[in-house]
Amino acid sequence: MLGEGSQMGDKCSVNRSVIGRHCRIGANVKVFNSVVMNHVSIGDCCSIQGSVICSNVQLQERAVVKDCQVGEGYVVTAGSECKGEVLAKK
């Protein structure tokens, strides 16, 4: 399911997931069994699996998020690998 105003880049794979409104998803992104809320920016070559990504989150290029909860407004830096974590602004 893809929300209104959201855009996906080339060679993206979204399976068993919900993408919110006005999201920007880069090229070669994989989203599996996850919820991505509104106004999320996902950079090229990211992987999201079994996670909840709250509104206004930014995942920079090559970030890998597995079994995580990412809080509103959080920035996952380029090349990061997060597994089983709760990520939130302090």
Coordinates of N, CA, C and O in Angstrom, one line a residue:
M1 N 0.8 -1.2 0.0 CA 0.0 0.0 0.0 C 0.9 1.2 0.0 O 1.8 1.3 0.8
L2 N 0.6 2.1 -0.9 CA 1.4 3.4 -1.1 C 0.5 4.6 -0.9 O -0.5 4.7 -1.6
G3 N 0.9 5.5 0.1 CA 0.1 6.6 0.4 C 0.1 7.7 -0.7 O 1.0 7.7 -1.6
E4 N -0.9 8.6 -0.7 CA -1.0 9.7 -1.6 C 0.2 10.6 -1.6 O 0.7 10.9 -0.6
G5 N 0.7 10.9 -2.8 CA 1.8 11.8 -2.9 C 3.2 11.2 -2.7 O 4.2 11.9 -2.7
S6 N 3.2 9.9 -2.4 CA 4.5 9.3 -2.2 C 5.2 8.9 -3.5 O 4.5 8.6 -4.5
Q7 N 6.5 8.9 -3.5 CA 7.2 8.6 -4.8 C 8.3 7.5 -4.5 O 8.9 7.5 -3.4
M8 N 8.4 6.6 -5.4 CA 9.4 5.5 -5.3 C 10.4 5.6 -6.5 O 10.0 5.8 -7.6
G9 N 11.7 5.3 -6.2 CA 12.7 5.3 -7.2 C 12.7 4.0 -7.9 O 11.9 3.1 -7.7
D10 N 13.7 3.9 -8.8 CA 13.8 2.7 -9.6 C 14.2 1.5 -8.8 O 15.0 1.6 -7.8
K11 N 13.8 0.3 -9.2 CA 14.2 -1.0 -8.6 C 13.9 -1.1 -7.1 O 14.7 -1.6 -6.4
C12 N 12.8 -0.5 -6.7 CA 12.4 -0.6 -5.3 C 11.5 -1.9 -5.1 O 10.8 -2.3 -6.0
S13 N 11.6 -2.5 -3.9 CA 10.8 -3.6 -3.6 C 10.1 -3.4 -2.3 O 10.7 -3.1 -1.3
V14 N 8.7 -3.4 -2.3 CA 7.9 -3.2 -1.1 C 7.0 -4.3 -1.0 O 6.1 -4.5 -1.8
N15 N 7.2 -5.1 0.1 CA 6.4 -6.3 0.3 C 5.8 -6.3 1.7 O 6.5 -6.1 2.7
R16 N 4.5 -6.7 1.8 CA 3.8 -6.8 3.1 C 4.0 -5.6 4.0 O 4.3 -5.7 5.2
S17 N 4.0 -4.4 3.4 CA 4.3 -3.2 4.1 C 3.3 -2.1 3.7 O 2.6 -2.2 2.7
V18 N 3.2 -1.0 4.6 CA 2.4 0.1 4.3 C 3.3 1.3 4.3 O 4.1 1.5 5.2
I19 N 3.2 2.1 3.2 CA 4.0 3.4 3.1 C 3.0 4.5 3.2 O 2.0 4.6 2.5
G20 N 3.3 5.5 4.1 CA 2.4 6.6 4.3 C 2.4 7.6 3.2 O 2.9 7.4 2.1
R21 N 1.8 8.8 3.5 CA 1.6 9.8 2.5 C 2.9 10.7 2.4 O 3.6 10.9 3.4
H22 N 3.2 11.2 1.2 CA 4.2 12.1 0.9 C 5.6 11.6 1.4 O 6.4 12.4 1.9
C23 N 5.9 10.4 1.1 CA 7.2 9.8 1.4 C 8.0 9.8 0.1 O 7.5 9.7 -1.0
R24 N 9.3 9.9 0.3 CA 10.2 9.8 -0.9 C 11.2 8.6 -0.7 O 11.9 8.6 0.3
I25 N 11.1 7.7 -1.6 CA 11.9 6.5 -1.5 C 12.8 6.4 -2.6 O 12.4 6.5 -3.8
G26 N 14.1 6.3 -2.3 CA 15.2 6.3 -3.4 C 15.2 5.0 -4.1 O 14.4 4.1 -4.0
A27 N 16.2 4.9 -5.0 CA 16.4 3.7 -5.8 C 17.0 2.6 -5.1 O 17.7 2.7 -4.1
N28 N 16.6 1.3 -5.5 CA 17.2 0.1 -4.9 C 16.9 0.0 -3.4 O 17.7 -0.6 -2.7
V29 N 15.7 0.4 -3.0 CA 15.3 0.3 -1.6 C 14.5 -0.9 -1.4 O 13.6 -1.3 -2.3
K30 N 14.7 -1.7 -0.3 CA 13.9 -2.8 0.0 C 13.1 -2.6 1.3 O 13.7 -2.3 2.3
V31 N 11.8 -2.7 1.3 CA 10.9 -2.6 2.5 C 10.1 -3.8 2.6 O 9.4 -4.2 1.7
F32 N 10.3 -4.6 3.8 CA 9.6 -5.8 3.9 C 9.0 -5.9 5.3 O 9.6 -5.6 6.3
N33 N 7.7 -6.2 5.4 CA 7.0 -6.4 6.6 C 7.1 -5.2 7.6 O 7.4 -5.4 8.8
S34 N 6.9 -4.0 7.1 CA 7.1 -2.8 7.9 C 6.0 -1.8 7.7 O 5.3 -1.9 6.7
V35 N 6.0 -0.8 8.6 CA 5.1 0.4 8.5 C 6.0 1.6 8.4 O 6.8 1.8 9.3
V36 N 5.8 2.4 7.3 CA 6.5 3.7 7.1 C 5.4 4.7 7.2 O 4.5 4.8 6.3
M37 N 5.5 5.6 8.1 CA 4.4 6.7 8.3 C 4.7 7.8 7.3 O 5.5 7.7 6.4
N38 N 4.0 8.9 7.5 CA 4.0 10.1 6.6 C 5.3 10.9 6.6 O 6.0 11.0 7.6
H39 N 5.6 11.5 5.4 CA 6.7 12.4 5.3 C 8.1 11.8 5.6 O 8.9 12.5 6.3
V40 N 8.3 10.6 5.3 CA 9.6 9.9 5.5 C 10.4 9.9 4.2 O 9.9 9.8 3.1
S41 N 11.7 10.2 4.4 CA 12.7 10.2 3.3 C 13.6 9.0 3.5 O 14.3 8.9 4.5
I42 N 13.7 8.2 2.4 CA 14.5 7.0 2.5 C 15.5 7.1 1.3 O 15.1 7.2 0.2
G43 N 16.8 7.1 1.6 CA 17.8 7.3 0.6 C 18.0 6.0 -0.2 O 17.5 4.9 0.1
D44 N 18.9 6.1 -1.2 CA 19.1 5.0 -2.1 C 19.8 3.8 -1.3 O 20.5 4.0 -0.4
C45 N 19.4 2.6 -1.8 CA 20.1 1.4 -1.3 C 19.8 1.1 0.2 O 20.6 0.4 0.8
C46 N 18.7 1.6 0.7 CA 18.4 1.3 2.1 C 17.6 0.0 2.2 O 17.0 -0.5 1.2
S47 N 17.6 -0.7 3.4 CA 16.8 -1.9 3.6 C 16.1 -1.7 4.9 O 16.7 -1.4 6.0
I48 N 14.8 -2.0 4.9 CA 13.9 -1.9 6.1 C 13.2 -3.2 6.2 O 12.5 -3.6 5.3
Q49 N 13.3 -3.8 7.4 CA 12.6 -5.1 7.6 C 12.1 -5.2 9.0 O 12.8 -4.9 10.0
G50 N 10.8 -5.6 9.1 CA 10.1 -5.8 10.4 C 10.2 -4.6 11.3 O 10.3 -4.7 12.5
S51 N 10.1 -3.4 10.7 CA 10.2 -2.2 11.5 C 9.1 -1.2 11.4 O 8.3 -1.3 10.5
V52 N 9.0 -0.3 12.4 CA 8.0 0.8 12.3 C 8.8 2.1 12.2 O 9.6 2.4 13.1
I53 N 8.6 2.9 11.1 CA 9.3 4.1 10.9 C 8.3 5.2 11.1 O 7.3 5.4 10.3
C54 N 8.4 6.1 12.1 CA 7.5 7.1 12.4 C 7.6 8.3 11.4 O 8.6 8.4 10.6
S55 N 6.7 9.3 11.5 CA 6.7 10.4 10.6 C 7.9 11.3 10.7 O 8.6 11.3 11.7
N56 N 8.3 11.9 9.6 CA 9.4 12.8 9.5 C 10.7 12.3 9.7 O 11.6 13.0 10.1
V57 N 10.9 11.0 9.5 CA 12.2 10.3 9.7 C 13.0 10.4 8.4 O 12.4 10.4 7.3
Q58 N 14.3 10.5 8.5 CA 15.2 10.4 7.3 C 16.1 9.3 7.5 O 16.9 9.2 8.5
L59 N 16.1 8.4 6.5 CA 17.1 7.3 6.4 C 18.1 7.7 5.3 O 17.6 7.8 4.1
Q60 N 19.3 7.9 5.6 CA 20.3 8.3 4.6 C 20.8 7.0 3.9 O 20.5 5.9 4.2
E61 N 21.5 7.2 2.8 CA 21.9 6.2 1.9 C 22.5 5.0 2.6 O 23.3 5.1 3.5
R62 N 22.1 3.8 2.1 CA 22.7 2.5 2.6 C 22.4 2.2 4.0 O 23.1 1.3 4.6
A63 N 21.4 2.8 4.6 CA 21.1 2.4 6.0 C 20.3 1.1 6.0 O 19.5 0.9 5.1
V64 N 20.6 0.3 7.0 CA 19.9 -1.0 7.2 C 19.2 -1.0 8.6 O 19.8 -0.8 9.6
V65 N 17.8 -1.2 8.5 CA 17.1 -1.1 9.8 C 16.3 -2.4 9.8 O 15.5 -2.7 8.9
K66 N 16.5 -3.2 10.9 CA 15.8 -4.5 11.0 C 15.3 -4.7 12.4 O 16.0 -4.5 13.4
D67 N 14.0 -4.9 12.5 CA 13.3 -5.1 13.8 C 13.4 -4.0 14.7 O 13.7 -4.1 15.9
C68 N 13.3 -2.7 14.2 CA 13.5 -1.5 14.9 C 12.2 -0.7 15.0 O 11.3 -0.8 14.2
Q69 N 12.2 0.2 16.0 CA 11.2 1.3 16.0 C 12.0 2.6 15.9 O 12.9 2.8 16.7
V70 N 11.6 3.4 14.9 CA 12.4 4.7 14.7 C 11.4 5.8 15.0 O 10.4 5.9 14.4
G71 N 11.7 6.6 16.0 CA 10.9 7.7 16.5 C 10.8 8.8 15.6 O 11.7 9.0 14.7
E72 N 9.7 9.6 15.8 CA 9.5 10.8 14.9 C 10.7 11.8 14.8 O 11.3 12.1 15.8
G73 N 11.0 12.1 13.6 CA 12.0 13.1 13.3 C 13.5 12.6 13.4 O 14.4 13.4 13.3
Y74 N 13.7 11.3 13.7 CA 15.0 10.8 13.8 C 15.7 10.7 12.5 O 15.1 10.5 11.5
V75 N 17.0 10.8 12.5 CA 17.8 10.7 11.3 C 18.8 9.5 11.5 O 19.6 9.4 12.4
V76 N 18.6 8.5 10.6 CA 19.5 7.3 10.6 C 20.6 7.6 9.6 O 20.3 7.8 8.4
T77 N 21.8 7.7 10.1 CA 22.9 8.2 9.2 C 23.3 7.2 8.2 O 23.1 6.0 8.3
A78 N 23.9 7.7 7.1 CA 24.4 6.8 6.0 C 25.2 5.7 6.4 O 26.1 5.8 7.2
G79 N 24.9 4.5 5.9 CA 25.7 3.3 6.1 C 25.4 2.6 7.5 O 26.0 1.6 7.8
S80 N 24.5 3.2 8.3 CA 24.2 2.6 9.6 C 23.5 1.2 9.5 O 22.7 1.0 8.6
E81 N 23.8 0.4 10.5 CA 23.1 -0.9 10.6 C 22.5 -1.0 11.9 O 23.2 -1.0 12.9
C82 N 21.2 -1.0 12.0 CA 20.5 -1.1 13.3 C 19.6 -2.3 13.4 O 18.8 -2.6 12.4
K83 N 19.7 -3.1 14.5 CA 19.0 -4.3 14.6 C 18.4 -4.4 16.0 O 19.1 -4.3 17.0
G84 N 17.0 -4.5 16.1 CA 16.4 -4.7 17.4 C 16.5 -3.5 18.3 O 16.4 -3.7 19.5
E85 N 16.5 -2.3 17.7 CA 16.7 -1.1 18.6 C 15.5 -0.2 18.5 O 14.7 -0.3 17.6
V86 N 15.4 0.6 19.5 CA 14.4 1.7 19.5 C 15.2 3.0 19.4 O 16.1 3.3 20.2
L87 N 15.0 3.7 18.2 CA 15.8 4.9 17.9 C 14.9 6.1 18.1 O 13.8 6.2 17.5
A88 N 15.3 7.1 18.9 CA 14.5 8.2 19.2 C 15.4 9.4 19.4 O 16.5 9.3 19.9
K89 N 14.9 10.6 19.1 CA 15.6 11.9 19.4 C 15.7 12.0 20.9 O 14.8 11.7 21.7
K90 N 16.8 12.6 21.4 CA 17.0 12.8 22.9 C 16.4 14.1 23.3 O 16.3 15.0 22.5

